[in-house]
Amino acid sequence: MASGGGNNRNGTHRNSLKGTTTTSTATDKPLSVNSNPSKPAFKNKSSPLTGASSGLRKSSPGSLGGGAAKDDAGVPGRVRVAVRLRPRNAEESVADADFADCVELQPELKRLKLRKNNWDTDTYEFDEVLTEFASQKRVYEVVAKPVVEGVLDGYNGTIMAYGQTGTGKTYTLGRLGEEDTANRGIMVRAMEDILAEVSPEIDSVLVSYLQLYMESLQDLLGPTNDNISIVEEPKSGDVSLPGATLVEIRDQQSFLELLRLGEAHRHAANTKLNTESSRSHALLMVHVKRTVKGREPAHSSDNGNSTSMARSLRPPLVRKGKLVVVDLAGSERIDKSGSDGHTREEAKSINLSLSALGKCINALAENSAHVPVRDSKLTRLLRDSFGGTARTSLVITVGPSPRHRGETASTIMFGQRAMKVENMLKLKEEFDYKSLARRLDIQLDKLIMEHERKQKAFEVEIERITAEAQNRISEAERNYADAVEKERLKYQKDYMESIKKLEEKWMMNQQNQGNERKEQMVHIAEEVAEVKKLLSKETSLRKAAEEEVDNLKSQLAQLKMSEALANSEILKLRKMVEDEVCQKEKLEGEISMLQSQLLHLSFEADETRKRLDRGGPGKVPGGLDSPVSQVRSQLKGSGNGEKASVAKLFEQVGLQKILSLLEAEDADVRIHAVKVVANLAAEETNQQKIVEAGGLKSLLMLLGSSEDETIHRVAAGAIANLAMNEKNQELIMSQGGISLLSTTASHAKDPQTLRMVAGAIANLCGNDKLQTKLRGEGGIKALLEIVKCGHPDVLAQVARGIANFAKCESRASTQGSKTGRSLLIEDGALPWIVQNANSDASPIRRHTELALCHLAQHEVNAKDMISEGALWELVRISQDCPREDIRTLAHRTLASSPDFIAGLKRLRIDY
Ligand code: ADP
Ligand code: MG
């Protein structure tokens, strides 16, 4: 409420209200300030409240913003006043049943007629006339909505209800409409509109709720705060309540709760103070702060070349509208108030604010020089609402009852005066430096974070590079170390080599120095000799001492003599024992000698007996194939007695002993021994024992070492007997048997010796495994040498050997383990075979025929056989051979071999 103190603004304001000449006052002038119904000032046809609203809306934001920039004084805006009639309540319906209402409304004319008496009425015109049927919605739209919109646009606004208690002030302003939303009052609807308009992110809605009672301002949201002081800013004239609770409202529900809470606190406070709400004023203050989006501030001097930096540094433009909703205490006359129990003074105090408000409005309406704003807290609080910069809308509430006509008339007059109050609406627009600071703080925080992030990344990068460098360094160090190690090893090697060379050189030098040293040695030796001399001197001295000792010892020795004599006696006896042992051994040797002689003699006797049996010496037994069979026949021929005698001898003397006699000094003993061994070897049961005891080896040695042909003959016979066993054959071969036998043959004069040798080789020829070795060591050649002697017994053994060989070879060829020509042909045996194939001696013929048949089995031998004349022999064998199997074999061979068939053809043999 502007004071009448003559400041410029109020002056302007007052001027604008002065007289009826100015356009604005002409337009907005209250249409009726008098009670003359005949001359009502019905000039304004449009709704004063909505008209003002639309005017504000039209000018907003451009024209008002521009206006604010040009003229800080603002635009004129008269206080708008609406009258609302409460319907008759139940009590009135009964009590006033016979009376007419004291008011009559003409809403379309915006007029109210107040009945003076039965025949006279006063007519008043208001900005809006709301009948008892007006809905809460309509009341809101007409009375409050323009003010709320102004607040949203950055203007202060006041909505106030004035009237007698019970006429519907609270109904109009404060109904929550919980039971029926249609009943919602102005406060609730205003907040709905505000919340719908603001953006929660950038705008804010803060609410405080207060009660003024007996000049004490109480915080309804913080009831302990019961004496809030009013602070007026001298420069702007704005009032603020720093002690009041401010609650930020984000949704309607919390606002409703806040109102309920406030109402509850109001009720509690009134109970405590023993008063009632009709005696107190309720003030709801809503601070709406909105950030102006996308618009340069009205005060900006920016020429449009601003950079984005400049833009970001520009503080946001905010508009701060404050809506004040005032539910005034009941306006009933002071003199009536005594009835409620308060003293007159109390009543005065209670209504002080209200009467001060009336006085101020009167002063403003009358353009009085002094407006007593400071008389009460209410007028101080509402200084901006009346005569200030706010858009103010007043609703006066009246009841219909004629009983309260006086109060109704007084209310109407209050409204009429208020309509004359002219405000200067002013946009509350300013730069929001705080939020700029906040924004810059946030931006700074962001930049710091970004910087820290980059710093961190930089550090990480540095670390990475450092690590990489470290790796490279260590790798280089490793490489360096490797290279150094290699170099070191190389130098070490070189060093070792040079050391070695130096050592060699040194050795050589050493050798050279050796000679010099020898001379030195001689010198040293001389010195040593001298030293020795000294030593011997010393020694002789020592010896003298020792002699002394010896003397003493000899005495001791004499004592021991007797003991020694006894000892020598013992020694003598021992010697005698030894001599006895020697004698025994000699005797044993003689015994064995005698035994061997006995053996020989018995052998001789055997032989003599055999010769006698056979009818005389020198007769060669015919038809015997091998010495074995001969020996066997000898054994067969001899009586059991002789056989038993050899066996007995063998048992008595022992094989080992007999074999040892093979190496005896005496040649006769050797001969006797070899004969015994040969006899034993003829017996198959002894062969194994002889070989195991080394007999075979001794016999072979005997062949090589002895010159005696008898020994050769007997040993070869024994070997031939042992050669019947396959294992022994291998042993004979491995101990150079072939060469020993062939050497023996080459020196032999006795055909019996050759017969034994040939028999031994013939046995070896029958071993499949030894074929190649036997031939390699000259076995076949030896046989062909042996035939030169011409003795039929010898030739028979040779033929047996060749047949044996041919048989084994044929078997090997058939099995595929041998290829190529027969080794017999290779070694030149074929002519002899062909030559003897038709021998008169049947053993020779039989073996050679067999050999030829074996050779003929293999085509590879055919050409040689044909050229050597074997074909004739084969033809003969196939026809004349007494053995049928050989005959058939020869025949089949001739018939199947292409070479032989061709040969036969060529020789014109009809076969
Ligand atoms: P005040 O606040 O002025 O003392 P209230 O708002 O408490 O008056 O109203 C008094 C009584 O009248 C209440 O019961 C209320 O419901 C009723 N009332 C007031 N105005 C109206 C109206 N326009 N329509 C119906 N009932 C009303
Ligand atoms: Mg009330």
mmCIF file with all atom_site columns, C-alpha atoms in Angstrom, residues 691-842:
data_model
loop_
_atom_site.group_PDB
_atom_site.id
_atom_site.type_symbol
_atom_site.label_atom_id
_atom_site.label_alt_id
_atom_site.label_comp_id
_atom_site.label_asym_id
_atom_site.label_entity_id
_atom_site.label_seq_id
_atom_site.pdbx_PDB_ins_code
_atom_site.Cartn_x
_atom_site.Cartn_y
_atom_site.Cartn_z
_atom_site.occupancy
_atom_site.B_iso_or_equiv
_atom_site.pdbx_formal_charge
_atom_site.auth_seq_id
_atom_site.auth_comp_id
_atom_site.auth_asym_id
_atom_site.auth_atom_id
_atom_site.pdbx_PDB_model_num
ATOM 1   C CA . VAL A 1 691 ? 81.176  -132.310 -25.993 1.00 0.00 ? 691 VAL A CA 1
ATOM 2   C CA . GLU A 1 692 ? 80.103  -130.696 -22.712 1.00 0.00 ? 692 GLU A CA 1
ATOM 3   C CA . ALA A 1 693 ? 83.402  -131.697 -21.073 1.00 0.00 ? 693 ALA A CA 1
ATOM 4   C CA . GLY A 1 694 ? 85.306  -129.983 -23.949 1.00 0.00 ? 694 GLY A CA 1
ATOM 5   C CA . GLY A 1 695 ? 86.192  -133.241 -25.706 1.00 0.00 ? 695 GLY A CA 1
ATOM 6   C CA . LEU A 1 696 ? 85.270  -131.966 -29.172 1.00 0.00 ? 696 LEU A CA 1
ATOM 7   C CA . LYS A 1 697 ? 87.491  -128.956 -28.731 1.00 0.00 ? 697 LYS A CA 1
ATOM 8   C CA . SER A 1 698 ? 90.378  -131.166 -27.552 1.00 0.00 ? 698 SER A CA 1
ATOM 9   C CA . LEU A 1 699 ? 89.915  -133.495 -30.528 1.00 0.00 ? 699 LEU A CA 1
ATOM 10  C CA . LEU A 1 700 ? 89.967  -130.598 -33.008 1.00 0.00 ? 700 LEU A CA 1
ATOM 11  C CA . MET A 1 701 ? 93.078  -129.217 -31.258 1.00 0.00 ? 701 MET A CA 1
ATOM 12  C CA . LEU A 1 702 ? 94.678  -132.587 -31.510 1.00 0.00 ? 702 LEU A CA 1
ATOM 13  C CA . LEU A 1 703 ? 94.058  -132.546 -35.302 1.00 0.00 ? 703 LEU A CA 1
ATOM 14  C CA . GLY A 1 704 ? 95.934  -129.272 -35.539 1.00 0.00 ? 704 GLY A CA 1
ATOM 15  C CA . SER A 1 705 ? 98.715  -129.950 -32.993 1.00 0.00 ? 705 SER A CA 1
ATOM 16  C CA . SER A 1 706 ? 99.569  -133.610 -33.524 1.00 0.00 ? 706 SER A CA 1
ATOM 17  C CA . GLU A 1 707 ? 101.832 -134.974 -36.296 1.00 0.00 ? 707 GLU A CA 1
ATOM 18  C CA . ASP A 1 708 ? 100.886 -138.520 -35.635 1.00 0.00 ? 708 ASP A CA 1
ATOM 19  C CA . GLU A 1 709 ? 98.620  -140.032 -38.325 1.00 0.00 ? 709 GLU A CA 1
ATOM 20  C CA . THR A 1 710 ? 97.141  -142.594 -35.925 1.00 0.00 ? 710 THR A CA 1
ATOM 21  C CA . ILE A 1 711 ? 96.019  -139.757 -33.716 1.00 0.00 ? 711 ILE A CA 1
ATOM 22  C CA . HIS A 1 712 ? 94.689  -137.942 -36.843 1.00 0.00 ? 712 HIS A CA 1
ATOM 23  C CA . ARG A 1 713 ? 92.761  -140.994 -37.981 1.00 0.00 ? 713 ARG A CA 1
ATOM 24  C CA . VAL A 1 714 ? 91.273  -141.814 -34.577 1.00 0.00 ? 714 VAL A CA 1
ATOM 25  C CA . ALA A 1 715 ? 90.481  -138.147 -33.762 1.00 0.00 ? 715 ALA A CA 1
ATOM 26  C CA . ALA A 1 716 ? 88.878  -137.627 -37.214 1.00 0.00 ? 716 ALA A CA 1
ATOM 27  C CA . GLY A 1 717 ? 86.809  -140.767 -36.634 1.00 0.00 ? 717 GLY A CA 1
ATOM 28  C CA . ALA A 1 718 ? 85.684  -139.435 -33.259 1.00 0.00 ? 718 ALA A CA 1
ATOM 29  C CA . ILE A 1 719 ? 84.871  -136.029 -34.801 1.00 0.00 ? 719 ILE A CA 1
ATOM 30  C CA . ALA A 1 720 ? 82.925  -137.795 -37.613 1.00 0.00 ? 720 ALA A CA 1
ATOM 31  C CA . ASN A 1 721 ? 80.877  -139.568 -34.963 1.00 0.00 ? 721 ASN A CA 1
ATOM 32  C CA . LEU A 1 722 ? 80.238  -136.338 -33.046 1.00 0.00 ? 722 LEU A CA 1
ATOM 33  C CA . ALA A 1 723 ? 79.384  -134.584 -36.352 1.00 0.00 ? 723 ALA A CA 1
ATOM 34  C CA . MET A 1 724 ? 76.238  -136.649 -36.633 1.00 0.00 ? 724 MET A CA 1
ATOM 35  C CA . ASN A 1 725 ? 74.572  -134.252 -34.184 1.00 0.00 ? 725 ASN A CA 1
ATOM 36  C CA . GLU A 1 726 ? 73.351  -130.929 -35.611 1.00 0.00 ? 726 GLU A CA 1
ATOM 37  C CA . LYS A 1 727 ? 74.469  -128.845 -32.634 1.00 0.00 ? 727 LYS A CA 1
ATOM 38  C CA . ASN A 1 728 ? 77.921  -130.407 -32.757 1.00 0.00 ? 728 ASN A CA 1
ATOM 39  C CA . GLN A 1 729 ? 78.113  -129.687 -36.497 1.00 0.00 ? 729 GLN A CA 1
ATOM 40  C CA . GLU A 1 730 ? 77.752  -125.990 -35.730 1.00 0.00 ? 730 GLU A CA 1
ATOM 41  C CA . LEU A 1 731 ? 80.412  -126.236 -33.007 1.00 0.00 ? 731 LEU A CA 1
ATOM 42  C CA . ILE A 1 732 ? 82.812  -127.985 -35.376 1.00 0.00 ? 732 ILE A CA 1
ATOM 43  C CA . MET A 1 733 ? 82.250  -125.308 -38.025 1.00 0.00 ? 733 MET A CA 1
ATOM 44  C CA . SER A 1 734 ? 82.649  -122.456 -35.552 1.00 0.00 ? 734 SER A CA 1
ATOM 45  C CA . GLN A 1 735 ? 85.958  -123.892 -34.300 1.00 0.00 ? 735 GLN A CA 1
ATOM 46  C CA . GLY A 1 736 ? 87.468  -123.952 -37.812 1.00 0.00 ? 736 GLY A CA 1
ATOM 47  C CA . GLY A 1 737 ? 86.691  -127.657 -38.282 1.00 0.00 ? 737 GLY A CA 1
ATOM 48  C CA . ILE A 1 738 ? 86.705  -127.588 -42.149 1.00 0.00 ? 738 ILE A CA 1
ATOM 49  C CA . SER A 1 739 ? 90.181  -126.154 -42.442 1.00 0.00 ? 739 SER A CA 1
ATOM 50  C CA . LEU A 1 740 ? 91.520  -128.524 -39.747 1.00 0.00 ? 740 LEU A CA 1
ATOM 51  C CA . LEU A 1 741 ? 89.924  -131.480 -41.523 1.00 0.00 ? 741 LEU A CA 1
ATOM 52  C CA . SER A 1 742 ? 91.143  -130.491 -44.987 1.00 0.00 ? 742 SER A CA 1
ATOM 53  C CA . THR A 1 743 ? 94.694  -129.876 -43.658 1.00 0.00 ? 743 THR A CA 1
ATOM 54  C CA . THR A 1 744 ? 94.551  -133.287 -42.040 1.00 0.00 ? 744 THR A CA 1
ATOM 55  C CA . ALA A 1 745 ? 93.379  -134.788 -45.366 1.00 0.00 ? 745 ALA A CA 1
ATOM 56  C CA . SER A 1 746 ? 96.194  -133.117 -47.303 1.00 0.00 ? 746 SER A CA 1
ATOM 57  C CA . HIS A 1 747 ? 98.812  -134.734 -45.027 1.00 0.00 ? 747 HIS A CA 1
ATOM 58  C CA . ALA A 1 748 ? 97.154  -138.135 -44.781 1.00 0.00 ? 748 ALA A CA 1
ATOM 59  C CA . LYS A 1 749 ? 98.721  -141.221 -46.231 1.00 0.00 ? 749 LYS A CA 1
ATOM 60  C CA . ASP A 1 750 ? 96.364  -143.774 -44.785 1.00 0.00 ? 750 ASP A CA 1
ATOM 61  C CA . PRO A 1 751 ? 93.085  -144.076 -46.811 1.00 0.00 ? 751 PRO A CA 1
ATOM 62  C CA . GLN A 1 752 ? 91.332  -144.775 -43.471 1.00 0.00 ? 752 GLN A CA 1
ATOM 63  C CA . THR A 1 753 ? 92.336  -141.335 -42.305 1.00 0.00 ? 753 THR A CA 1
ATOM 64  C CA . LEU A 1 754 ? 90.827  -139.838 -45.487 1.00 0.00 ? 754 LEU A CA 1
ATOM 65  C CA . ARG A 1 755 ? 87.728  -141.963 -45.027 1.00 0.00 ? 755 ARG A CA 1
ATOM 66  C CA . MET A 1 756 ? 87.276  -140.542 -41.484 1.00 0.00 ? 756 MET A CA 1
ATOM 67  C CA . VAL A 1 757 ? 87.877  -136.951 -42.683 1.00 0.00 ? 757 VAL A CA 1
ATOM 68  C CA . ALA A 1 758 ? 85.532  -137.378 -45.681 1.00 0.00 ? 758 ALA A CA 1
ATOM 69  C CA . GLY A 1 759 ? 82.938  -138.956 -43.410 1.00 0.00 ? 759 GLY A CA 1
ATOM 70  C CA . ALA A 1 760 ? 83.149  -136.001 -41.021 1.00 0.00 ? 760 ALA A CA 1
ATOM 71  C CA . ILE A 1 761 ? 82.777  -133.465 -43.891 1.00 0.00 ? 761 ILE A CA 1
ATOM 72  C CA . ALA A 1 762 ? 79.938  -135.517 -45.437 1.00 0.00 ? 762 ALA A CA 1
ATOM 73  C CA . ASN A 1 763 ? 78.068  -135.260 -42.129 1.00 0.00 ? 763 ASN A CA 1
ATOM 74  C CA . LEU A 1 764 ? 78.578  -131.490 -42.089 1.00 0.00 ? 764 LEU A CA 1
ATOM 75  C CA . CYS A 1 765 ? 77.282  -131.321 -45.697 1.00 0.00 ? 765 CYS A CA 1
ATOM 76  C CA . GLY A 1 766 ? 73.894  -132.534 -44.492 1.00 0.00 ? 766 GLY A CA 1
ATOM 77  C CA . ASN A 1 767 ? 73.286  -129.361 -42.389 1.00 0.00 ? 767 ASN A CA 1
ATOM 78  C CA . ASP A 1 768 ? 70.991  -126.880 -44.169 1.00 0.00 ? 768 ASP A CA 1
ATOM 79  C CA . LYS A 1 769 ? 72.240  -123.926 -42.159 1.00 0.00 ? 769 LYS A CA 1
ATOM 80  C CA . LEU A 1 770 ? 75.932  -124.462 -42.780 1.00 0.00 ? 770 LEU A CA 1
ATOM 81  C CA . GLN A 1 771 ? 75.861  -124.750 -46.590 1.00 0.00 ? 771 GLN A CA 1
ATOM 82  C CA . THR A 1 772 ? 77.335  -121.393 -47.453 1.00 0.00 ? 772 THR A CA 1
ATOM 83  C CA . LYS A 1 773 ? 79.885  -121.385 -44.613 1.00 0.00 ? 773 LYS A CA 1
ATOM 84  C CA . LEU A 1 774 ? 80.993  -124.899 -45.442 1.00 0.00 ? 774 LEU A CA 1
ATOM 85  C CA . ARG A 1 775 ? 81.473  -124.085 -49.095 1.00 0.00 ? 775 ARG A CA 1
ATOM 86  C CA . GLY A 1 776 ? 83.110  -120.724 -48.175 1.00 0.00 ? 776 GLY A CA 1
ATOM 87  C CA . GLU A 1 777 ? 85.660  -122.485 -45.986 1.00 0.00 ? 777 GLU A CA 1
ATOM 88  C CA . GLY A 1 778 ? 86.532  -124.889 -48.842 1.00 0.00 ? 778 GLY A CA 1
ATOM 89  C CA . GLY A 1 779 ? 84.554  -127.940 -47.745 1.00 0.00 ? 779 GLY A CA 1
ATOM 90  C CA . ILE A 1 780 ? 83.543  -128.968 -51.314 1.00 0.00 ? 780 ILE A CA 1
ATOM 91  C CA . LYS A 1 781 ? 87.040  -128.322 -52.638 1.00 0.00 ? 781 LYS A CA 1
ATOM 92  C CA . ALA A 1 782 ? 88.458  -130.491 -49.815 1.00 0.00 ? 782 ALA A CA 1
ATOM 93  C CA . LEU A 1 783 ? 86.136  -133.368 -50.795 1.00 0.00 ? 783 LEU A CA 1
ATOM 94  C CA . LEU A 1 784 ? 87.209  -133.076 -54.455 1.00 0.00 ? 784 LEU A CA 1
ATOM 95  C CA . GLU A 1 785 ? 90.853  -133.162 -53.281 1.00 0.00 ? 785 GLU A CA 1
ATOM 96  C CA . ILE A 1 786 ? 90.164  -136.268 -51.209 1.00 0.00 ? 786 ILE A CA 1
ATOM 97  C CA . VAL A 1 787 ? 88.770  -138.218 -54.228 1.00 0.00 ? 787 VAL A CA 1
ATOM 98  C CA . LYS A 1 788 ? 92.239  -138.218 -55.703 1.00 0.00 ? 788 LYS A CA 1
ATOM 99  C CA . CYS A 1 789 ? 93.179  -141.158 -53.451 1.00 0.00 ? 789 CYS A CA 1
ATOM 100 C CA . GLY A 1 790 ? 90.692  -143.329 -55.389 1.00 0.00 ? 790 GLY A CA 1
ATOM 101 C CA . HIS A 1 791 ? 89.911  -145.663 -52.488 1.00 0.00 ? 791 HIS A CA 1
ATOM 102 C CA . PRO A 1 792 ? 86.273  -146.751 -52.911 1.00 0.00 ? 792 PRO A CA 1
ATOM 103 C CA . ASP A 1 793 ? 85.511  -146.360 -49.157 1.00 0.00 ? 793 ASP A CA 1
ATOM 104 C CA . VAL A 1 794 ? 86.787  -142.813 -49.345 1.00 0.00 ? 794 VAL A CA 1
ATOM 105 C CA . LEU A 1 795 ? 84.910  -142.109 -52.601 1.00 0.00 ? 795 LEU A CA 1
ATOM 106 C CA . ALA A 1 796 ? 81.709  -143.466 -51.055 1.00 0.00 ? 796 ALA A CA 1
ATOM 107 C CA . GLN A 1 797 ? 82.029  -140.944 -48.186 1.00 0.00 ? 797 GLN A CA 1
ATOM 108 C CA . VAL A 1 798 ? 82.730  -138.128 -50.691 1.00 0.00 ? 798 VAL A CA 1
ATOM 109 C CA . ALA A 1 799 ? 79.671  -139.153 -52.776 1.00 0.00 ? 799 ALA A CA 1
ATOM 110 C CA . ARG A 1 800 ? 77.568  -139.205 -49.580 1.00 0.00 ? 800 ARG A CA 1
ATOM 111 C CA . GLY A 1 801 ? 78.789  -135.712 -48.732 1.00 0.00 ? 801 GLY A CA 1
ATOM 112 C CA . ILE A 1 802 ? 77.995  -134.394 -52.231 1.00 0.00 ? 802 ILE A CA 1
ATOM 113 C CA . ALA A 1 803 ? 74.564  -136.007 -52.213 1.00 0.00 ? 803 ALA A CA 1
ATOM 114 C CA . ASN A 1 804 ? 73.900  -134.490 -48.784 1.00 0.00 ? 804 ASN A CA 1
ATOM 115 C CA . PHE A 1 805 ? 74.957  -131.068 -50.034 1.00 0.00 ? 805 PHE A CA 1
ATOM 116 C CA . ALA A 1 806 ? 72.895  -131.342 -53.239 1.00 0.00 ? 806 ALA A CA 1
ATOM 117 C CA . LYS A 1 807 ? 69.845  -132.353 -51.213 1.00 0.00 ? 807 LYS A CA 1
ATOM 118 C CA . CYS A 1 808 ? 70.121  -129.369 -48.840 1.00 0.00 ? 808 CYS A CA 1
ATOM 119 C CA . GLU A 1 809 ? 70.783  -127.000 -51.732 1.00 0.00 ? 809 GLU A CA 1
ATOM 120 C CA . SER A 1 810 ? 67.781  -128.268 -53.656 1.00 0.00 ? 810 SER A CA 1
ATOM 121 C CA . ARG A 1 811 ? 65.639  -127.785 -50.563 1.00 0.00 ? 811 ARG A CA 1
ATOM 122 C CA . ALA A 1 812 ? 66.897  -124.216 -50.166 1.00 0.00 ? 812 ALA A CA 1
ATOM 123 C CA . SER A 1 813 ? 66.255  -123.453 -53.866 1.00 0.00 ? 813 SER A CA 1
ATOM 124 C CA . THR A 1 814 ? 62.748  -124.837 -53.632 1.00 0.00 ? 814 THR A CA 1
ATOM 125 C CA . GLN A 1 815 ? 62.105  -122.681 -50.536 1.00 0.00 ? 815 GLN A CA 1
ATOM 126 C CA . GLY A 1 816 ? 63.507  -119.686 -52.388 1.00 0.00 ? 816 GLY A CA 1
ATOM 127 C CA . SER A 1 817 ? 66.280  -118.973 -49.866 1.00 0.00 ? 817 SER A CA 1
ATOM 128 C CA . LYS A 1 818 ? 68.870  -119.880 -52.532 1.00 0.00 ? 818 LYS A CA 1
ATOM 129 C CA . THR A 1 819 ? 69.112  -118.618 -56.094 1.00 0.00 ? 819 THR A CA 1
ATOM 130 C CA . GLY A 1 820 ? 71.574  -119.148 -58.872 1.00 0.00 ? 820 GLY A CA 1
ATOM 131 C CA . ARG A 1 821 ? 73.638  -122.106 -59.950 1.00 0.00 ? 821 ARG A CA 1
ATOM 132 C CA . SER A 1 822 ? 74.480  -124.903 -57.558 1.00 0.00 ? 822 SER A CA 1
ATOM 133 C CA . LEU A 1 823 ? 77.599  -124.309 -55.486 1.00 0.00 ? 823 LEU A CA 1
ATOM 134 C CA . LEU A 1 824 ? 78.672  -127.828 -56.396 1.00 0.00 ? 824 LEU A CA 1
ATOM 135 C CA . ILE A 1 825 ? 78.708  -126.808 -60.065 1.00 0.00 ? 825 ILE A CA 1
ATOM 136 C CA . GLU A 1 826 ? 80.393  -123.542 -59.099 1.00 0.00 ? 826 GLU A CA 1
ATOM 137 C CA . ASP A 1 827 ? 83.142  -125.474 -57.276 1.00 0.00 ? 827 ASP A CA 1
ATOM 138 C CA . GLY A 1 828 ? 83.579  -127.871 -60.226 1.00 0.00 ? 828 GLY A CA 1
ATOM 139 C CA . ALA A 1 829 ? 82.090  -131.006 -58.687 1.00 0.00 ? 829 ALA A CA 1
ATOM 140 C CA . LEU A 1 830 ? 79.818  -131.793 -61.637 1.00 0.00 ? 830 LEU A CA 1
ATOM 141 C CA . PRO A 1 831 ? 82.344  -133.654 -63.845 1.00 0.00 ? 831 PRO A CA 1
ATOM 142 C CA . TRP A 1 832 ? 83.268  -135.902 -60.916 1.00 0.00 ? 832 TRP A CA 1
ATOM 143 C CA . ILE A 1 833 ? 79.579  -136.551 -60.178 1.00 0.00 ? 833 ILE A CA 1
ATOM 144 C CA . VAL A 1 834 ? 78.827  -137.415 -63.835 1.00 0.00 ? 834 VAL A CA 1
ATOM 145 C CA . GLN A 1 835 ? 81.947  -139.560 -64.002 1.00 0.00 ? 835 GLN A CA 1
ATOM 146 C CA . ASN A 1 836 ? 80.988  -141.536 -60.889 1.00 0.00 ? 836 ASN A CA 1
ATOM 147 C CA . ALA A 1 837 ? 77.242  -141.648 -61.560 1.00 0.00 ? 837 ALA A CA 1
ATOM 148 C CA . ASN A 1 838 ? 77.629  -145.037 -63.084 1.00 0.00 ? 838 ASN A CA 1
ATOM 149 C CA . SER A 1 839 ? 80.278  -146.308 -60.644 1.00 0.00 ? 839 SER A CA 1
ATOM 150 C CA . ASP A 1 840 ? 80.576  -149.994 -60.013 1.00 0.00 ? 840 ASP A CA 1
ATOM 151 C CA . ALA A 1 841 ? 80.637  -149.403 -56.278 1.00 0.00 ? 841 ALA A CA 1
ATOM 152 C CA . SER A 1 842 ? 77.029  -149.182 -55.394 1.00 0.00 ? 842 SER A CA 1
#
